[in-house]
Short mmCIF file of C-alpha atoms in Angstrom, two decimals:
data_model
loop_
_atom_site.label_atom_id
_atom_site.label_comp_id
_atom_site.label_asym_id
_atom_site.label_seq_id
_atom_site.Cartn_x
_atom_site.Cartn_y
_atom_site.Cartn_z
CA UNK A 112 1.52 -4.87 17.98
CA UNK A 113 3.04 -2.72 20.17
CA UNK A 114 7.35 -3.60 21.16
CA UNK A 115 7.09 -5.39 17.79
CA UNK A 116 8.45 -4.11 14.41
CA UNK A 117 5.59 -3.00 11.69
CA UNK A 118 6.78 -2.74 7.90
CA UNK A 119 4.46 0.30 6.23
CA UNK A 120 4.37 0.31 2.48
CA UNK A 121 4.45 4.22 2.72
CA UNK A 122 2.60 5.08 -0.13
CA UNK A 123 -1.34 5.10 0.58
CA UNK A 124 -0.45 7.05 3.23
CA UNK A 125 1.65 9.11 2.23
CA UNK A 126 -1.44 9.63 -0.81
CA UNK A 127 -4.13 10.87 1.01
CA UNK A 128 -1.39 12.49 3.05
CA UNK A 129 -1.47 14.76 -0.11
CA UNK A 130 -5.18 14.15 -1.18
CA UNK A 131 -6.69 16.08 1.53
CA UNK A 132 -4.00 19.25 0.58
CA UNK A 133 -4.01 18.83 -2.33
CA UNK A 134 -4.84 22.49 -3.69
CA UNK A 135 -1.15 23.52 -1.88
CA UNK A 136 0.18 20.45 -3.30
CA UNK A 137 -0.23 20.47 -6.17
CA UNK A 138 0.80 24.23 -6.53
CA UNK A 139 4.42 22.91 -5.06
CA UNK A 140 3.65 23.58 -1.75
CA UNK A 141 4.10 19.89 0.06
CA UNK A 142 4.64 21.23 3.93
CA UNK A 143 1.14 20.48 4.91
CA UNK A 144 0.93 17.01 3.70
CA UNK A 145 4.29 16.08 5.81
CA UNK A 146 3.21 18.16 8.39
CA UNK A 147 0.51 15.45 8.62
CA UNK A 148 2.74 12.56 7.36
CA UNK A 149 4.54 14.18 10.46
CA UNK A 150 1.79 13.19 12.66
CA UNK A 151 0.94 9.85 11.85
CA UNK A 152 4.40 9.22 12.64
CA UNK A 153 4.05 10.23 15.98
CA UNK A 154 1.04 8.52 16.42
CA UNK A 155 2.65 4.97 15.19
CA UNK A 156 5.31 5.14 17.23
CA UNK A 157 4.06 7.34 20.32
CA UNK A 158 0.79 5.86 20.95
CA UNK A 159 0.49 2.93 18.74
CA UNK A 160 4.63 2.47 20.34
CA UNK A 161 5.47 -0.02 16.97
CA UNK A 162 8.94 0.16 15.68
CA UNK A 163 8.46 1.47 12.54
CA UNK A 164 9.98 0.60 9.34
CA UNK A 165 8.13 2.79 6.34
CA UNK A 166 9.01 1.41 3.01
CA UNK A 167 9.16 3.78 -0.44
CA UNK A 168 8.53 3.50 -3.79
CA UNK A 169 12.16 4.12 -5.98
CA UNK A 170 11.46 3.72 -9.43
CA UNK A 171 8.60 3.12 -12.15
CA UNK A 172 8.27 -0.09 -12.33
CA UNK A 173 7.87 -0.89 -15.52
CA UNK A 174 5.94 -3.96 -16.43
CA UNK A 175 2.83 -1.86 -15.19
CA UNK A 176 3.06 0.32 -18.44
CA UNK A 177 0.14 -0.41 -18.72
CA UNK A 178 -2.15 0.20 -15.46
CA UNK A 179 0.74 3.79 -15.60
CA UNK A 180 -1.02 4.89 -18.25
CA UNK A 181 -4.53 4.22 -17.25
CA UNK A 182 -3.88 6.18 -13.74
CA UNK A 183 -1.96 9.02 -15.73
CA UNK A 184 -5.57 8.99 -17.85
CA UNK A 185 -7.66 9.06 -15.32
CA UNK A 186 -5.00 12.54 -13.24
CA UNK A 187 -5.40 13.96 -17.11
CA UNK A 188 -8.97 13.88 -17.18
CA UNK A 189 -10.07 14.16 -13.19
CA UNK A 190 -12.38 17.22 -12.61
CA UNK A 191 -11.11 18.50 -9.02
CA UNK A 192 -7.75 18.47 -7.53
CA UNK A 193 -7.79 15.52 -5.48
CA UNK A 194 -7.84 12.77 -8.26
CA UNK A 195 -5.55 14.17 -9.92
CA UNK A 196 -2.70 13.52 -6.61
CA UNK A 197 0.89 11.76 -7.58
CA UNK A 198 3.22 10.54 -5.14
CA UNK A 199 6.44 12.56 -6.54
CA UNK A 200 10.24 11.71 -6.11
CA UNK A 201 11.17 15.47 -4.27
CA UNK A 202 7.94 14.46 -1.76
CA UNK A 203 9.03 11.17 -1.42
CA UNK A 204 12.75 12.42 -0.83
CA UNK A 205 11.18 15.18 1.32
CA UNK A 206 9.35 12.21 3.38
CA UNK A 207 12.81 9.83 3.19
CA UNK A 208 14.54 12.74 4.67
CA UNK A 209 11.84 13.22 7.68
CA UNK A 210 11.89 9.48 8.74
CA UNK A 211 16.14 9.84 9.36
CA UNK A 212 15.85 12.69 11.08
CA UNK A 213 12.90 10.95 13.87
CA UNK A 214 15.77 8.54 13.40
CA UNK A 215 12.89 5.53 11.78
CA UNK A 216 14.96 2.51 9.16
CA UNK A 217 13.13 3.44 6.27
CA UNK A 218 14.03 1.81 2.96
CA UNK A 219 13.80 2.69 -0.39
CA UNK A 220 12.59 -0.72 -2.57
CA UNK A 221 14.65 -0.96 -6.48
CA UNK A 222 10.55 -0.11 -7.50
CA UNK A 223 7.45 -0.86 -6.13
CA UNK A 224 6.77 -1.37 -2.46
CA UNK A 225 4.38 -4.51 -2.59
CA UNK A 226 7.18 -6.66 -3.20
CA UNK A 227 9.74 -6.08 -0.40
CA UNK A 228 7.37 -5.20 2.34
CA UNK A 229 6.22 -8.94 1.10
CA UNK A 230 9.48 -9.95 2.04
CA UNK A 231 10.54 -8.58 4.49
CA UNK A 232 6.91 -9.46 6.42
CA UNK A 233 7.35 -13.74 4.88
CA UNK A 234 11.16 -14.47 6.29
CA UNK A 235 10.43 -12.20 9.42
CA UNK A 236 7.55 -13.66 10.69
CA UNK A 237 5.90 -9.52 10.58
CA UNK A 238 2.55 -8.09 9.79
CA UNK A 239 2.56 -5.75 7.03
CA UNK A 240 0.98 -2.40 6.90
CA UNK A 241 -0.51 -1.30 3.89
CA UNK A 242 -3.46 0.13 1.52
CA UNK A 243 -4.61 -2.00 -0.71
CA UNK A 244 -4.80 -5.97 -0.86
CA UNK A 245 -1.48 -6.55 -3.26
CA UNK A 246 1.10 -8.14 -0.96
CA UNK A 247 -1.14 -11.22 -0.06
CA UNK A 248 -0.77 -11.81 -4.16
CA UNK A 249 3.05 -11.67 -3.38
CA UNK A 250 2.33 -14.27 -1.19
CA UNK A 251 2.21 -12.63 1.97
CA UNK A 252 0.02 -15.13 3.92
CA UNK A 253 -0.48 -14.47 7.68
CA UNK A 254 -2.09 -11.51 8.78
CA UNK A 255 -2.13 -7.95 6.72
CA UNK A 256 -3.71 -4.24 7.52
CA UNK A 257 -4.87 -2.85 4.40
CA UNK A 258 -6.31 1.52 6.65
CA UNK A 259 -8.41 2.26 4.07
CA UNK A 260 -8.41 5.99 5.18
CA UNK A 261 -5.84 7.22 7.83
CA UNK A 262 -7.71 9.87 8.76
CA UNK A 263 -10.53 7.91 9.59
CA UNK A 264 -8.44 5.46 11.18
CA UNK A 265 -10.71 2.97 8.96
CA UNK A 266 -9.01 -0.35 8.78
CA UNK A 267 -9.52 -3.95 8.13
CA UNK A 268 -7.41 -6.56 9.25
CA UNK A 269 -6.89 -9.83 6.84
CA UNK A 270 -5.83 -13.10 8.66
CA UNK A 271 -5.54 -16.14 6.15
CA UNK A 272 -5.05 -18.36 8.83
CA UNK A 273 -8.44 -17.10 10.66
CA UNK A 274 -10.56 -20.71 10.73
CA UNK A 275 -14.12 -20.55 8.47
CA UNK A 276 -16.70 -22.47 7.89
CA UNK A 277 -16.31 -24.34 4.57
CA UNK A 278 -18.64 -21.39 2.32
CA UNK A 279 -18.52 -18.85 3.86
CA UNK A 280 -15.42 -17.69 2.07
CA UNK A 281 -15.71 -19.33 -1.33
CA UNK A 282 -12.34 -17.40 -2.02
CA UNK A 283 -10.93 -18.77 1.57
CA UNK A 284 -11.47 -22.10 0.53
CA UNK A 285 -9.34 -22.11 -2.80
CA UNK A 286 -7.08 -21.18 -0.42
CA UNK A 287 -6.89 -23.67 2.14
CA UNK A 288 -7.25 -26.09 -0.56
CA UNK A 289 -4.63 -24.72 -2.53
CA UNK A 290 -2.08 -22.50 -1.39
CA UNK A 291 -1.33 -18.53 -2.26
CA UNK A 292 -1.74 -19.56 -6.43
CA UNK A 293 -5.42 -18.66 -5.99
CA UNK A 294 -4.88 -15.30 -4.98
CA UNK A 295 -2.33 -15.10 -8.38
CA UNK A 296 -4.85 -15.75 -10.36
CA UNK A 297 -7.29 -13.78 -8.81
CA UNK A 298 -5.67 -11.10 -9.40
CA UNK A 299 -4.55 -11.85 -12.60
CA UNK A 300 -8.08 -12.36 -13.96
CA UNK A 301 -10.16 -9.74 -11.90
CA UNK A 302 -8.23 -7.01 -12.94
CA UNK A 303 -3.80 -6.98 -12.43
CA UNK A 304 -1.76 -3.65 -13.18
CA UNK A 305 0.34 -6.22 -15.27
CA UNK A 306 -1.99 -6.42 -18.31
CA UNK A 307 -3.90 -4.63 -21.43
CA UNK A 308 -6.86 -4.97 -20.14
CA UNK A 309 -8.27 -2.96 -17.52
CA UNK A 310 -9.93 -5.96 -15.91
CA UNK A 311 -7.29 -8.67 -16.38
CA UNK A 312 -8.58 -11.40 -18.76
CA UNK A 313 -10.67 -10.19 -21.33
CA UNK A 314 -13.68 -11.66 -21.57
CA UNK A 315 -13.86 -14.23 -18.02
CA UNK A 316 -16.69 -11.73 -16.96
CA UNK A 317 -15.15 -9.67 -13.85
CA UNK A 318 -14.17 -6.65 -14.19
#
């Protein structure tokens, strides 16, 4: 993707930078995490030579109040600093100012960045970079790069146009027959941020 525009949902990257320096971050010192963030920006621009476009989360999505409550409870019950990390508005604002100072185009979404990144990716035929598979449920139907660990360089490339043998990936077989609605239904049933039950629809055998 050298020289290409690459939309990045930075929530996962910023969270991982904060988690690496959890003690400092939780004490209110965001500098170590932001330095880590800068290292990754330099790598993506100078080594990968991507035309980076950063998408920041905006306000909380009111429709996700069930999941927000679960996450708050996990942070309260956490026994380690790592598990108490949350991207705060102040931290996001500092990261956005860094992007601006580096002359990197950035956008603050109305709520979560996932739908915004999905729209940009689909409308401009771009390959997005994110931290999870939510973009599939939002309709991205080509390639998605999912980064599991920015520090370790662990990532997956999901290519929804890749040829596969029948039966190799049953869910993918259904997708090829019926389209993106398959992933949207699967997300709603198997685990969804918008449902009261963590497993999505209670009693279907998942979760």
